[in-house]
Coordinates of C-alpha atoms in Angstrom, one line a residue:
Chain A
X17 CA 86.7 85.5 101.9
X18 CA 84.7 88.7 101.6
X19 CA 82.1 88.2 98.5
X20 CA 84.4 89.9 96.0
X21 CA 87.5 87.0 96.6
X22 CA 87.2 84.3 94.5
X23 CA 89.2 80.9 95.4
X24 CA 92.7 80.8 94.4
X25 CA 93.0 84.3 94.7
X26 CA 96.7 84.6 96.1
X27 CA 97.4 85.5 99.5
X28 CA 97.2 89.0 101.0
X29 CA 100.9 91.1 100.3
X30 CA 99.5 93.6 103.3
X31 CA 97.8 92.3 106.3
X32 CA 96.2 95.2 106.3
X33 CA 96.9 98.3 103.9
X34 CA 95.9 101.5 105.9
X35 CA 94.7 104.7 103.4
X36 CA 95.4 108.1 104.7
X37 CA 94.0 111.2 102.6
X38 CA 96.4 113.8 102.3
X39 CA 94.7 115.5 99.5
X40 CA 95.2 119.2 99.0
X41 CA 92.6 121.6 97.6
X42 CA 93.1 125.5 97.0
X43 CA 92.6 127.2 100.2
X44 CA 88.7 128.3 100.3
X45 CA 87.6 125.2 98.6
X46 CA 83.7 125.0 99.9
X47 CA 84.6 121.1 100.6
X48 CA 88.1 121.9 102.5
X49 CA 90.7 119.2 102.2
X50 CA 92.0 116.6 104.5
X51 CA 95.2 118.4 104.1
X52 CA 94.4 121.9 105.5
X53 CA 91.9 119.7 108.2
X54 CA 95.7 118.3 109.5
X55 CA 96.7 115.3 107.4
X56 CA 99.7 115.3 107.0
X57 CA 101.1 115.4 110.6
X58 CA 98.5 112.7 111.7
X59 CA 99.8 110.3 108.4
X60 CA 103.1 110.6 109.5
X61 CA 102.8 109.9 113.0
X62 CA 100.9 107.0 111.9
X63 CA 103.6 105.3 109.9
X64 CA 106.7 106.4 112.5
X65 CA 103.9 104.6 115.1
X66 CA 103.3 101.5 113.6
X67 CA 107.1 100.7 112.9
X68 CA 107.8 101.2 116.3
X69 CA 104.8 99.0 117.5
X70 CA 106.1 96.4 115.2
X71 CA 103.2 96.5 112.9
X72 CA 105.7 95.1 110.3
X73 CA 102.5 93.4 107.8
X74 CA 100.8 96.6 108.1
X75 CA 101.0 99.5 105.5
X76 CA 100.5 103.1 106.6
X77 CA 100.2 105.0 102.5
X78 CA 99.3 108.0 101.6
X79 CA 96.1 108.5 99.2
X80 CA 94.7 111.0 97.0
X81 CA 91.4 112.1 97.5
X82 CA 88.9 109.6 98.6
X83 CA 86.1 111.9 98.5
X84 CA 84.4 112.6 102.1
X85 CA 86.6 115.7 102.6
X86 CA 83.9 117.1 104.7
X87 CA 84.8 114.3 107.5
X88 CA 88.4 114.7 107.1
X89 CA 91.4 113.9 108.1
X90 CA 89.9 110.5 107.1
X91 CA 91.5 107.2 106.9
X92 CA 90.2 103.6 105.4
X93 CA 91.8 100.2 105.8
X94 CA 91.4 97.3 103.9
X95 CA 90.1 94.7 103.4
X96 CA 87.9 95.1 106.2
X97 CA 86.8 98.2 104.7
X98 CA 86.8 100.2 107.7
X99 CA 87.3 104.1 107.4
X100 CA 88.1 106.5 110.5
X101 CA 88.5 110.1 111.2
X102 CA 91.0 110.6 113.3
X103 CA 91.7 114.0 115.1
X104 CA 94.7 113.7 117.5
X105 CA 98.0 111.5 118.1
X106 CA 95.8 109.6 120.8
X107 CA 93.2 108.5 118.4
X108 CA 95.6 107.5 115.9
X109 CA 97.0 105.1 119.1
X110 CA 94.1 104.1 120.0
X111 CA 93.6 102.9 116.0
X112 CA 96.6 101.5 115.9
X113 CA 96.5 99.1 119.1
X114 CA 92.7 98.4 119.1
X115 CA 91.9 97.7 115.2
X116 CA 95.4 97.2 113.3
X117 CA 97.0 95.1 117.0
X118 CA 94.1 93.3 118.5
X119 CA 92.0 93.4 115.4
X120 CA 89.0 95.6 117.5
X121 CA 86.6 98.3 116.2
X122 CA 86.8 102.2 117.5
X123 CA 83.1 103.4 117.3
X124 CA 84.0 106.4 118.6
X125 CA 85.9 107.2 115.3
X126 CA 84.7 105.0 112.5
X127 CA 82.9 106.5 110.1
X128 CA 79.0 105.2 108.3
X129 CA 78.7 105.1 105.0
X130 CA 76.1 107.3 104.6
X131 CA 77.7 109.8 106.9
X132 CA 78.4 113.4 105.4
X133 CA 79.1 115.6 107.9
X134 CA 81.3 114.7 111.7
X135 CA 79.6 113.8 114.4
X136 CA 78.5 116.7 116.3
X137 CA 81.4 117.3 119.3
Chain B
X26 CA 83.4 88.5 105.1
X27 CA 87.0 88.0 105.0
X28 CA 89.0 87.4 108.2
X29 CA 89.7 90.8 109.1
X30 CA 86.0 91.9 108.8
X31 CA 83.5 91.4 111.9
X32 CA 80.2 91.1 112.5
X33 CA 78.3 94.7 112.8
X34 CA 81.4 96.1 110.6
X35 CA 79.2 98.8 108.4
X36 CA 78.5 98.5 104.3
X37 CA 81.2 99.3 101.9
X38 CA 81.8 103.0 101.3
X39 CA 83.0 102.0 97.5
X40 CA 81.9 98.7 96.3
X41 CA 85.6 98.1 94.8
X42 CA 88.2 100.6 95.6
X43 CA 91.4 101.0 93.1
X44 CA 94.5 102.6 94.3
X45 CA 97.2 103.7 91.5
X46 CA 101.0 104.4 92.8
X47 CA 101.9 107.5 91.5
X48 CA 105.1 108.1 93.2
X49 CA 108.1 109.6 92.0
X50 CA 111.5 109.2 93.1
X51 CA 114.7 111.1 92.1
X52 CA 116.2 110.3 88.4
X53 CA 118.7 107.4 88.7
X54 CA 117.1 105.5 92.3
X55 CA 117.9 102.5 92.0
X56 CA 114.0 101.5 92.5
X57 CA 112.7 103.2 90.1
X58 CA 109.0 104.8 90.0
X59 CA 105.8 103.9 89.1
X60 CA 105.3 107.7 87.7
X61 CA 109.0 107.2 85.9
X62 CA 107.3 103.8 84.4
X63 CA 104.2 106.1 83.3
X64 CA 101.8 105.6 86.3
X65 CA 100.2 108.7 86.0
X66 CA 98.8 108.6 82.1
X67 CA 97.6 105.1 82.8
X68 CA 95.9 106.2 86.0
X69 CA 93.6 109.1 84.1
X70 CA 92.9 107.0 81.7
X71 CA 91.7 104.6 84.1
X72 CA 89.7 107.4 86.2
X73 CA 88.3 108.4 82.7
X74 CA 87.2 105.0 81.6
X75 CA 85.7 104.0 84.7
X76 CA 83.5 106.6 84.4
X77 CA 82.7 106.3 80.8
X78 CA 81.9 102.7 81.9
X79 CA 79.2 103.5 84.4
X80 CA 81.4 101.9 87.3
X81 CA 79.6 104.6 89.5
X82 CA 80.4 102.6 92.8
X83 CA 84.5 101.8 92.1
X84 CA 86.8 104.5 93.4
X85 CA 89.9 105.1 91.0
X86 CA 92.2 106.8 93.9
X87 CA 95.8 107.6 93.4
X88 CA 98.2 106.7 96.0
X89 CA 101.9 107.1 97.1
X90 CA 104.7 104.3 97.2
X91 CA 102.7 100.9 97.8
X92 CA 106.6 99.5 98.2
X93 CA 106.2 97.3 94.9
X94 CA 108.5 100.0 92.8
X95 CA 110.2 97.1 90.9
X96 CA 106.6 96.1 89.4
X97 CA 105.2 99.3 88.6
X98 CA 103.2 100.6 87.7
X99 CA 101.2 99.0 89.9
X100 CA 97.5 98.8 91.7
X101 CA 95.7 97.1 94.2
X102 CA 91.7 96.5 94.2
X103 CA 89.9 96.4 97.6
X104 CA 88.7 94.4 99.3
X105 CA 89.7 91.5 97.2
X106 CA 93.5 92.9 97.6
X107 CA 94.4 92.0 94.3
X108 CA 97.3 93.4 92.6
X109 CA 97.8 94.6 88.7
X110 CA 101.0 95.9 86.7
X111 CA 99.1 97.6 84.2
X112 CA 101.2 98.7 81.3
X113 CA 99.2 99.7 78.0
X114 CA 95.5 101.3 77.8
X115 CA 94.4 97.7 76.7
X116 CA 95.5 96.3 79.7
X117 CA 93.3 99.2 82.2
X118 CA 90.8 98.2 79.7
X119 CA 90.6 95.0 80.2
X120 CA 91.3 94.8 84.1
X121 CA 88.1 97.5 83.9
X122 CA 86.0 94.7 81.7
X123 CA 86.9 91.8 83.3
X124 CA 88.1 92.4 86.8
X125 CA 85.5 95.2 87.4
X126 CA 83.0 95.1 85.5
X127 CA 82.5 90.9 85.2
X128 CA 83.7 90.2 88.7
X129 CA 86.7 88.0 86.9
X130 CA 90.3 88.2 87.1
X131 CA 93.3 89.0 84.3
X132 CA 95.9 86.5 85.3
X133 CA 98.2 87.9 82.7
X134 CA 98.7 91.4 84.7
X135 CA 97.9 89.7 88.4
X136 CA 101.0 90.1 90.9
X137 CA 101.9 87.8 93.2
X138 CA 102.9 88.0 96.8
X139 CA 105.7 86.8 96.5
X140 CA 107.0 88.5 93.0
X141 CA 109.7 90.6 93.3
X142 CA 110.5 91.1 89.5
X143 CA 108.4 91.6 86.7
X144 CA 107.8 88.4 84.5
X145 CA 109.7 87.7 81.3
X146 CA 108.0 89.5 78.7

């Protein structure tokens, strides 16, 4: 249990329920939008992946904004909480076999919490 | 922790994190919608009241299909991963107060996993 379950809570319905941002903004937005920063490919590659990995208890949605456009195209599952920013078809593998298969971490794309800008390259 | 977390795993971004299905499907699905079943009124006024609340670290996000179209319109809170078929502003009220706010739960409006219907009225 994390410490916001409380006992009896029922069981999970996802394993784990993976958020993509595809939020859109008006083009010249100062904060940009995980949609113009590629989203929408990456979301859908994502969820065409993970059937064909068998991923079956896993949930691939789409979100609205969750409000750290500046690191986007971001992503967060739950409930472990963990939010990535994913660039390419090869890191959205890589976060599909190491975190949602063999329940790993990718440092190399997790975001902080108190991170507001992407890693310098 | 829950299960999926791991030691090291950073802070929580958003203390609790709501997501609202807004989807819409054509008129006449079979499934339904949550936004033909009035998602999207219900999920301002939750955004609203959240913030007229002071819940400053809860994230009211909309989302697409969360595949429980039958039930809508529904939410799920992170991390706990407890679901909600809100249906009246009393109800976001109270799921606000209680759940939110007081760290409770509103068995009345909970889903279970394993529901597949709504409950008798």
């Amino acid at each position: 249990m994390n410490d916001r379950q409380r006992p009896g809570d029922p069981a999970p319905y996802y394993e784990a329920h993976v958020f993509a941002c595809v939020n859109e903004r008006p083009e010249g937005h100062p904060r940009g939008s995980c949609k113009a920063r590629g989203a929408i490919p990456l979301r859908n590659y994502m969820k065409i992946r993970a059937g064909e990995l068998g991923l079956t208890h896993v949930r691939i949605n789409q979100a609205g904004c969750l409000d750290r456009c500046e690191l986007g195209p971001v992503v967060v599952i739950y409930p472990e909480g963990i939010w990535y920013a994913p660039r390419t078809h090869d890191d959205i593998d890589e976060i599909l076999d190491s975190h949602l298969k063999q329940g790993r971490r990718v440092e190399r794309l997790m975001l902080l919490p108190e991170q507001k800008q992407p890693a310098a390259e």
